Amino acid sequence: MLATAADCFSRYGYAGSSIDRIARKAGVTKGSIYYHFRDKEDLLAATVLDRIAEFEQRVQASCDGLAADEALRRIAHVCQDHAMSKDHPRFLIMLMIESIDTNQQVSDQLRSTMRGFRRFLAGLVRRGQQQELFRADVDPERVASAYTSAVLGAEIQYYQDPDSFCMDDALGHYIDTLLVSLNGVRTDSLQENGENR
Amino acid sequence: MLATAADCFSRYGYAGSSIDRIARKAGVTKGSIYYHFRDKEDLLAATVLDRIAEFEQRVQASCDGLAADEALRRIAHVCQDHAMSKDHPRFLIMLMIESIDTNQQVSDQLRSTMRGFRRFLAGLVRRGQQQELFRADVDPERVASAYTSAVLGAEIQYYQDPDSFCMDDALGHYIDTLLVSLNGVRTDSLQENGENR
DNA sequence: GAGGACATACCAAACGTTTAGTATTATTGC
DNA sequence: GCAATAATACTAAACGTTTGGTATGTCCTC
């Protein structure tokens, strides 16, 4: 039932998904949905919590015990897999935008999720710096913001134009240039390290 | 009237904006809107056309006659200004996502706009390569895709969290690393060019 | 006084929500 | 062990409201 709601919300948005439509698609009736959830907003809130938990778990599990540089590659790959999967990948992005001016509770939830994601990435970069995998003169927060932008933007473009937009190219190119800029190569010194992929 | 429609659509989405609401906000009544537009979809289509034209004009005008590297910096800045402005900046992104499964005509329009934007960027990179500003062994299409991702993702994060997300940091960091990677410095050779900003 | 630019009044459909009722399953008392 | 009770998981129908859309009236300009 949550899966069906996520599917409808991700396709048609919250306002565009009627309870009747969700119910019919789930093979039940409206009344049944109102038995489990107080109202439409409650259904949305439950769906959001469910999808956030899944997303966070997937990301954290994917780079467990990996080196910082490999983790950065891995996360991009996980997001790419997610975007190309069939389980309502647009849900979080759809609601991130739709709820800004329509549902403060959901908006706050998603906002803090995104902050957590950026914090997680920044921690990864900081770890890489401490292990001297990455050069120390880059700001981890800036990297995290730029990285998240790249992933988010690639997802949207892929959703909108899966035939023409190659997510692998976009994210691959970004991660490559990012890792090169993070590798301990100073721009004012000679290059000491040839591996950049 | 188009401005009011754009404002409502960008805040509440197409499904979430009632004609009555748009009319009241524009200081007219429903009847007046239906005098100028056939139906709600027609109003949306007109608004989309208007916003697309404004966006394309703004981008192209901003980097008229600029060198390729400066143009890349400029476009990011223009997108940043647009995101921080007050004239319904979320409109295009909101509809890009909402219309995927709900309005093929609008979706096609936005899709081809995004393709045009990427093509424009790729042309810019190619121009930079021909003028030997940029190294020749990067794929302009990949750069364009990654660049667009960064801009789009930064916009979304800013809309969702203007207090905590610093667009200037995210885009600044991306453009810096991109331009370094585009500068004619080979990774398998010595560095010849110290300027990276 | 005719036509353009609205406002007003209204309709049918769809919407979120509530209610009354019904099978099915679990729990209890004897 | 089994009937009585109660909780669970629904359905079908109805309610009031909102919606997109239309038909008609009114003003104001040329």
PDB file of C-alpha atoms in Angstrom, chain B residues 30-113:
ATOM      1  CA  LYS B  30     -12.115  32.729 -13.586  1.00  0.00           C
ATOM      2  CA  GLY B  31     -14.194  33.989 -16.468  1.00  0.00           C
ATOM      3  CA  SER B  32     -11.453  36.328 -17.479  1.00  0.00           C
ATOM      4  CA  ILE B  33      -8.876  33.570 -17.580  1.00  0.00           C
ATOM      5  CA  TYR B  34     -11.160  31.426 -19.719  1.00  0.00           C
ATOM      6  CA  TYR B  35     -11.612  34.345 -22.014  1.00  0.00           C
ATOM      7  CA  HIS B  36      -7.874  34.412 -22.744  1.00  0.00           C
ATOM      8  CA  PHE B  37      -7.094  30.690 -22.572  1.00  0.00           C
ATOM      9  CA  ARG B  38      -8.984  27.706 -23.841  1.00  0.00           C
ATOM     10  CA  ASP B  39      -8.484  25.635 -20.700  1.00  0.00           C
ATOM     11  CA  LYS B  40      -6.085  25.040 -17.839  1.00  0.00           C
ATOM     12  CA  GLU B  41      -3.618  23.145 -20.008  1.00  0.00           C
ATOM     13  CA  ASP B  42      -3.594  26.007 -22.468  1.00  0.00           C
ATOM     14  CA  LEU B  43      -2.731  28.420 -19.680  1.00  0.00           C
ATOM     15  CA  LEU B  44       0.087  26.130 -18.602  1.00  0.00           C
ATOM     16  CA  ALA B  45       1.417  25.766 -22.136  1.00  0.00           C
ATOM     17  CA  ALA B  46       1.476  29.539 -22.597  1.00  0.00           C
ATOM     18  CA  THR B  47       3.252  30.014 -19.287  1.00  0.00           C
ATOM     19  CA  VAL B  48       5.811  27.349 -20.130  1.00  0.00           C
ATOM     20  CA  LEU B  49       6.547  28.937 -23.498  1.00  0.00           C
ATOM     21  CA  ASP B  50       6.961  32.309 -21.826  1.00  0.00           C
ATOM     22  CA  ARG B  51       9.347  31.040 -19.171  1.00  0.00           C
ATOM     23  CA  ILE B  52      11.387  28.958 -21.598  1.00  0.00           C
ATOM     24  CA  ALA B  53      11.860  31.960 -23.861  1.00  0.00           C
ATOM     25  CA  GLU B  54      12.934  34.121 -20.940  1.00  0.00           C
ATOM     26  CA  PHE B  55      15.402  31.503 -19.737  1.00  0.00           C
ATOM     27  CA  GLU B  56      16.978  30.889 -23.133  1.00  0.00           C
ATOM     28  CA  GLN B  57      17.294  34.566 -23.851  1.00  0.00           C
ATOM     29  CA  ARG B  58      18.868  35.260 -20.495  1.00  0.00           C
ATOM     30  CA  VAL B  59      21.475  32.530 -20.902  1.00  0.00           C
ATOM     31  CA  GLN B  60      22.414  33.389 -24.455  1.00  0.00           C
ATOM     32  CA  ALA B  61      22.588  37.102 -23.804  1.00  0.00           C
ATOM     33  CA  SER B  62      24.743  36.622 -20.732  1.00  0.00           C
ATOM     34  CA  CYS B  63      27.672  35.069 -22.535  1.00  0.00           C
ATOM     35  CA  ASP B  64      27.616  36.954 -25.795  1.00  0.00           C
ATOM     36  CA  GLY B  65      31.129  37.359 -27.092  1.00  0.00           C
ATOM     37  CA  LEU B  66      32.771  35.881 -24.020  1.00  0.00           C
ATOM     38  CA  ALA B  67      35.655  33.439 -24.145  1.00  0.00           C
ATOM     39  CA  ALA B  68      34.637  29.845 -23.532  1.00  0.00           C
ATOM     40  CA  ASP B  69      36.001  29.621 -20.002  1.00  0.00           C
ATOM     41  CA  GLU B  70      34.504  32.921 -18.982  1.00  0.00           C
ATOM     42  CA  ALA B  71      31.201  31.915 -20.552  1.00  0.00           C
ATOM     43  CA  LEU B  72      31.089  28.746 -18.464  1.00  0.00           C
ATOM     44  CA  ARG B  73      31.602  30.802 -15.345  1.00  0.00           C
ATOM     45  CA  ARG B  74      29.041  33.328 -16.450  1.00  0.00           C
ATOM     46  CA  ILE B  75      26.282  30.841 -17.148  1.00  0.00           C
ATOM     47  CA  ALA B  76      26.621  29.327 -13.695  1.00  0.00           C
ATOM     48  CA  HIS B  77      26.379  32.807 -12.261  1.00  0.00           C
ATOM     49  CA  VAL B  78      23.295  33.589 -14.302  1.00  0.00           C
ATOM     50  CA  CYS B  79      21.601  30.402 -13.134  1.00  0.00           C
ATOM     51  CA  GLN B  80      22.504  31.286  -9.577  1.00  0.00           C
ATOM     52  CA  ASP B  81      21.025  34.753  -9.948  1.00  0.00           C
ATOM     53  CA  HIS B  82      17.922  33.231 -11.453  1.00  0.00           C
ATOM     54  CA  ALA B  83      17.539  30.795  -8.540  1.00  0.00           C
ATOM     55  CA  MET B  84      17.908  33.568  -5.982  1.00  0.00           C
ATOM     56  CA  SER B  85      15.584  35.963  -7.785  1.00  0.00           C
ATOM     57  CA  LYS B  86      11.956  36.426  -6.898  1.00  0.00           C
ATOM     58  CA  ASP B  87      10.332  35.726 -10.234  1.00  0.00           C
ATOM     59  CA  HIS B  88       9.099  32.172  -9.653  1.00  0.00           C
ATOM     60  CA  PRO B  89      12.506  30.544 -10.207  1.00  0.00           C
ATOM     61  CA  ARG B  90      11.220  27.045  -9.449  1.00  0.00           C
ATOM     62  CA  PHE B  91       8.760  27.063 -12.315  1.00  0.00           C
ATOM     63  CA  LEU B  92      10.759  25.165 -14.924  1.00  0.00           C
ATOM     64  CA  ILE B  93      12.117  22.565 -12.515  1.00  0.00           C
ATOM     65  CA  MET B  94       8.710  22.027 -10.934  1.00  0.00           C
ATOM     66  CA  LEU B  95       7.106  21.378 -14.287  1.00  0.00           C
ATOM     67  CA  MET B  96      10.021  19.397 -15.593  1.00  0.00           C
ATOM     68  CA  ILE B  97       9.235  16.820 -12.928  1.00  0.00           C
ATOM     69  CA  GLU B  98       5.488  17.116 -12.649  1.00  0.00           C
ATOM     70  CA  SER B  99       4.794  16.936 -16.356  1.00  0.00           C
ATOM     71  CA  ILE B 100       6.784  13.778 -17.072  1.00  0.00           C
ATOM     72  CA  ASP B 101       3.779  11.519 -16.564  1.00  0.00           C
ATOM     73  CA  THR B 102       0.986  14.062 -16.774  1.00  0.00           C
ATOM     74  CA  ASN B 103       1.513  16.313 -19.779  1.00  0.00           C
ATOM     75  CA  GLN B 104       3.436  15.006 -22.741  1.00  0.00           C
ATOM     76  CA  GLN B 105       3.310  18.252 -24.691  1.00  0.00           C
ATOM     77  CA  VAL B 106       4.900  20.288 -21.910  1.00  0.00           C
ATOM     78  CA  SER B 107       7.291  17.486 -21.124  1.00  0.00           C
ATOM     79  CA  ASP B 108       8.467  17.347 -24.746  1.00  0.00           C
ATOM     80  CA  GLN B 109       8.925  21.094 -24.770  1.00  0.00           C
ATOM     81  CA  LEU B 110      11.035  21.106 -21.634  1.00  0.00           C
ATOM     82  CA  ARG B 111      12.975  18.084 -22.785  1.00  0.00           C
ATOM     83  CA  SER B 112      14.014  19.760 -25.989  1.00  0.00           C
ATOM     84  CA  THR B 113      14.881  22.933 -24.063  1.00  0.00           C
TER      85      THR B 113
END
